[in-house]
Amino acid sequence: MSLSDSLTIVQPQPDGSIPVPQAAPSAEQVAATEQAAQALQARAQELQNQLEGLQQILNKPLSEILADREKALEAAGAWDAFGAMWVLSQRAMRRVAMDLAAQQELSEAEVVARAMRYANAVLNTEDETLGGSIAPAQLAHIARHKAFLRKQFRQG
């Protein structure tokens, strides 16, 4: 490397001051800068995708946006009502089961164990309908959630 290769000619700034030359960045600094630039580019792309999604929503007429919201609220209300009905029917059926068990001098633990066996039979056996009390559409619904339900109905 000759002396002329290491010399830098600087131009004075408009105020007459001379800028201090910066040393050339190291390979590590260049790599870190490139990595940061790539991360910023990825984040910018992510934000651009979010912006496009929001723009699609905003391009809809307000009446359509509100109609979608109204449909979602109606669906949530229907599921909430269904949940209440399900809880009530389960509690009522539990009471019937416990009353019948008491007449047969069975304990609550025996009733629960029998219910767990039935639940596990449905979860672990193809085509188990508990004597026809589970409709095909209900079996399909159960099948979609088997992994979750198996965790709930584990025998301990």
mmCIF file of C-alpha atoms in Angstrom:
data_model
loop_
_atom_site.group_PDB
_atom_site.id
_atom_site.type_symbol
_atom_site.label_atom_id
_atom_site.label_comp_id
_atom_site.label_asym_id
_atom_site.label_seq_id
_atom_site.Cartn_x
_atom_site.Cartn_y
_atom_site.Cartn_z
ATOM 1 C CA MET A 1 0.000 0.000 0.000
ATOM 2 C CA SER A 2 1.487 3.289 -1.046
ATOM 3 C CA LEU A 3 1.140 6.615 0.670
ATOM 4 C CA SER A 4 -1.237 7.884 -2.009
ATOM 5 C CA ASP A 5 -3.606 4.937 -1.290
ATOM 6 C CA SER A 6 -3.957 5.944 2.338
ATOM 7 C CA LEU A 7 -4.386 9.674 1.734
ATOM 8 C CA THR A 8 -7.884 11.156 1.697
ATOM 9 C CA ILE A 9 -8.572 14.551 0.240
ATOM 10 C CA VAL A 10 -11.402 16.238 2.114
ATOM 11 C CA GLN A 11 -13.510 19.136 1.013
ATOM 12 C CA PRO A 12 -14.231 21.902 3.494
ATOM 13 C CA GLN A 13 -17.824 22.125 4.701
ATOM 14 C CA PRO A 14 -19.881 25.256 3.858
ATOM 15 C CA ASP A 15 -19.070 26.768 7.261
ATOM 16 C CA GLY A 16 -15.340 26.425 6.537
ATOM 17 C CA SER A 17 -14.699 23.555 8.931
ATOM 18 C CA ILE A 18 -12.857 20.451 7.836
ATOM 19 C CA PRO A 19 -14.600 17.112 8.464
ATOM 20 C CA VAL A 20 -12.662 14.445 10.328
ATOM 21 C CA PRO A 21 -12.204 11.444 8.045
ATOM 22 C CA GLN A 22 -13.779 8.233 9.271
ATOM 23 C CA ALA A 23 -11.802 5.019 9.389
ATOM 24 C CA ALA A 24 -12.993 2.302 7.026
ATOM 25 C CA PRO A 25 -15.472 -0.022 8.782
ATOM 26 C CA SER A 26 -14.249 -3.467 9.785
ATOM 27 C CA ALA A 27 -15.657 -6.640 8.227
ATOM 28 C CA GLU A 28 -17.596 -7.267 11.448
ATOM 29 C CA GLN A 29 -19.138 -3.792 11.312
ATOM 30 C CA VAL A 30 -20.076 -4.280 7.660
ATOM 31 C CA ALA A 31 -21.647 -7.672 8.439
ATOM 32 C CA ALA A 32 -23.556 -6.242 11.407
ATOM 33 C CA THR A 33 -24.776 -3.334 9.288
ATOM 34 C CA GLU A 34 -25.910 -5.707 6.526
ATOM 35 C CA GLN A 35 -27.662 -7.933 9.063
ATOM 36 C CA ALA A 36 -29.437 -4.917 10.583
ATOM 37 C CA ALA A 37 -30.424 -3.753 7.095
ATOM 38 C CA GLN A 38 -31.876 -7.177 6.301
ATOM 39 C CA ALA A 39 -33.823 -7.202 9.573
ATOM 40 C CA LEU A 40 -35.175 -3.736 8.822
ATOM 41 C CA GLN A 41 -36.113 -4.831 5.312
ATOM 42 C CA ALA A 42 -37.951 -7.895 6.678
ATOM 43 C CA ARG A 43 -39.781 -5.734 9.214
ATOM 44 C CA ALA A 44 -40.671 -3.223 6.496
ATOM 45 C CA GLN A 45 -42.110 -6.054 4.380
ATOM 46 C CA GLU A 46 -44.077 -7.340 7.381
ATOM 47 C CA LEU A 47 -45.509 -3.870 7.999
ATOM 48 C CA GLN A 48 -46.293 -3.492 4.285
ATOM 49 C CA ASN A 49 -48.273 -6.757 4.393
ATOM 50 C CA GLN A 50 -50.201 -5.552 7.446
ATOM 51 C CA LEU A 51 -50.877 -2.235 5.741
ATOM 52 C CA GLU A 52 -52.191 -4.001 2.641
ATOM 53 C CA GLY A 53 -54.501 -6.124 4.786
ATOM 54 C CA LEU A 54 -55.831 -3.056 6.556
ATOM 55 C CA GLN A 55 -56.220 -1.281 3.231
ATOM 56 C CA GLN A 56 -58.378 -4.158 1.968
ATOM 57 C CA ILE A 57 -60.640 -3.717 4.971
ATOM 58 C CA LEU A 58 -60.756 0.055 4.578
ATOM 59 C CA ASN A 59 -61.587 -0.266 0.874
ATOM 60 C CA LYS A 60 -64.875 -1.926 1.832
ATOM 61 C CA PRO A 61 -67.869 0.321 2.233
ATOM 62 C CA LEU A 62 -68.590 1.145 5.874
ATOM 63 C CA SER A 63 -71.950 -0.617 5.642
ATOM 64 C CA GLU A 64 -70.180 -3.848 4.631
ATOM 65 C CA ILE A 65 -67.661 -3.534 7.487
ATOM 66 C CA LEU A 66 -70.483 -2.976 9.968
ATOM 67 C CA ALA A 67 -72.469 -5.886 8.497
ATOM 68 C CA ASP A 68 -69.449 -8.179 8.993
ATOM 69 C CA ARG A 69 -69.170 -6.989 12.590
ATOM 70 C CA GLU A 70 -72.895 -7.523 13.139
ATOM 71 C CA LYS A 71 -72.623 -11.082 11.774
ATOM 72 C CA ALA A 72 -69.697 -11.771 14.082
ATOM 73 C CA LEU A 73 -71.630 -10.460 17.080
ATOM 74 C CA GLU A 74 -74.642 -12.583 16.138
ATOM 75 C CA ALA A 75 -72.442 -15.681 15.806
ATOM 76 C CA ALA A 76 -70.760 -14.980 19.144
ATOM 77 C CA GLY A 77 -74.177 -14.520 20.757
ATOM 78 C CA ALA A 78 -75.420 -17.780 19.281
ATOM 79 C CA TRP A 79 -72.358 -19.654 20.582
ATOM 80 C CA ASP A 80 -72.794 -18.043 23.989
ATOM 81 C CA ALA A 81 -76.448 -19.129 24.124
ATOM 82 C CA PHE A 82 -75.472 -22.614 22.938
ATOM 83 C CA GLY A 83 -72.834 -22.772 25.691
ATOM 84 C CA ALA A 84 -75.416 -21.820 28.317
ATOM 85 C CA MET A 85 -77.830 -24.430 27.001
ATOM 86 C CA TRP A 86 -75.088 -27.065 26.989
ATOM 87 C CA VAL A 87 -74.048 -26.285 30.579
ATOM 88 C CA LEU A 88 -77.661 -26.413 31.756
ATOM 89 C CA SER A 89 -78.349 -29.718 29.996
ATOM 90 C CA GLN A 90 -75.121 -31.237 31.359
ATOM 91 C CA ARG A 91 -75.989 -30.202 34.907
ATOM 92 C CA ALA A 92 -79.517 -31.565 34.526
ATOM 93 C CA MET A 93 -78.254 -34.873 33.102
ATOM 94 C CA ARG A 94 -75.675 -35.109 35.882
ATOM 95 C CA ARG A 95 -78.463 -34.697 38.431
ATOM 96 C CA VAL A 96 -80.512 -37.436 36.745
ATOM 97 C CA ALA A 97 -77.472 -39.731 36.643
ATOM 98 C CA MET A 98 -76.719 -39.107 40.317
ATOM 99 C CA ASP A 99 -80.363 -39.686 41.340
ATOM 100 C CA LEU A 100 -80.453 -42.970 39.397
ATOM 101 C CA ALA A 101 -77.075 -43.968 40.814
ATOM 102 C CA ALA A 102 -78.318 -43.329 44.346
ATOM 103 C CA GLN A 103 -81.313 -45.605 43.684
ATOM 104 C CA GLN A 104 -78.886 -48.333 42.600
ATOM 105 C CA GLU A 105 -76.546 -47.583 45.492
ATOM 106 C CA LEU A 106 -73.707 -46.521 43.187
ATOM 107 C CA SER A 107 -71.231 -43.886 44.286
ATOM 108 C CA GLU A 108 -70.494 -40.685 42.407
ATOM 109 C CA ALA A 109 -67.001 -42.045 41.667
ATOM 110 C CA GLU A 110 -68.529 -45.107 39.977
ATOM 111 C CA VAL A 111 -70.792 -42.905 37.852
ATOM 112 C CA VAL A 112 -67.871 -40.656 36.843
ATOM 113 C CA ALA A 113 -65.708 -43.688 36.008
ATOM 114 C CA ARG A 114 -68.449 -45.095 33.776
ATOM 115 C CA ALA A 115 -68.876 -41.722 32.031
ATOM 116 C CA MET A 116 -65.099 -41.542 31.462
ATOM 117 C CA ARG A 117 -65.129 -45.036 29.933
ATOM 118 C CA TYR A 118 -67.892 -43.968 27.533
ATOM 119 C CA ALA A 119 -66.053 -40.763 26.594
ATOM 120 C CA ASN A 120 -62.810 -42.656 25.987
ATOM 121 C CA ALA A 121 -64.650 -45.257 23.922
ATOM 122 C CA VAL A 122 -65.873 -42.494 21.607
ATOM 123 C CA LEU A 123 -62.429 -40.880 21.442
ATOM 124 C CA ASN A 124 -60.459 -44.081 20.895
ATOM 125 C CA THR A 125 -62.808 -46.279 18.841
ATOM 126 C CA GLU A 126 -63.907 -45.687 15.277
ATOM 127 C CA ASP A 127 -67.690 -45.583 14.790
ATOM 128 C CA GLU A 128 -68.580 -45.605 18.521
ATOM 129 C CA THR A 129 -71.905 -43.764 18.826
ATOM 130 C CA LEU A 130 -72.889 -44.753 22.369
ATOM 131 C CA GLY A 131 -75.848 -46.756 21.155
ATOM 132 C CA GLY A 132 -76.775 -44.246 18.466
ATOM 133 C CA SER A 133 -76.927 -41.258 20.798
ATOM 134 C CA ILE A 134 -74.215 -39.379 18.849
ATOM 135 C CA ALA A 135 -75.187 -38.235 15.350
ATOM 136 C CA PRO A 136 -72.682 -38.413 12.459
ATOM 137 C CA ALA A 137 -72.298 -34.618 12.387
ATOM 138 C CA GLN A 138 -71.537 -34.670 16.113
ATOM 139 C CA LEU A 139 -68.973 -37.444 15.605
ATOM 140 C CA ALA A 140 -67.305 -35.347 12.896
ATOM 141 C CA HIS A 141 -67.205 -32.383 15.269
ATOM 142 C CA ILE A 142 -65.687 -34.552 17.999
ATOM 143 C CA ALA A 143 -63.137 -35.927 15.508
ATOM 144 C CA ARG A 144 -61.929 -32.393 14.696
ATOM 145 C CA HIS A 145 -61.151 -31.844 18.382
ATOM 146 C CA LYS A 146 -59.922 -35.310 19.419
ATOM 147 C CA ALA A 147 -56.457 -34.143 20.508
ATOM 148 C CA PHE A 148 -57.942 -31.551 22.864
ATOM 149 C CA LEU A 149 -60.673 -33.878 24.118
ATOM 150 C CA ARG A 150 -58.251 -36.702 24.817
ATOM 151 C CA LYS A 151 -56.382 -34.384 27.188
ATOM 152 C CA GLN A 152 -59.657 -33.559 28.955
ATOM 153 C CA PHE A 153 -60.842 -37.152 29.302
ATOM 154 C CA ARG A 154 -57.602 -38.811 30.386
ATOM 155 C CA GLN A 155 -58.153 -41.412 33.033
ATOM 156 C CA GLY A 156 -56.016 -40.633 36.032
#
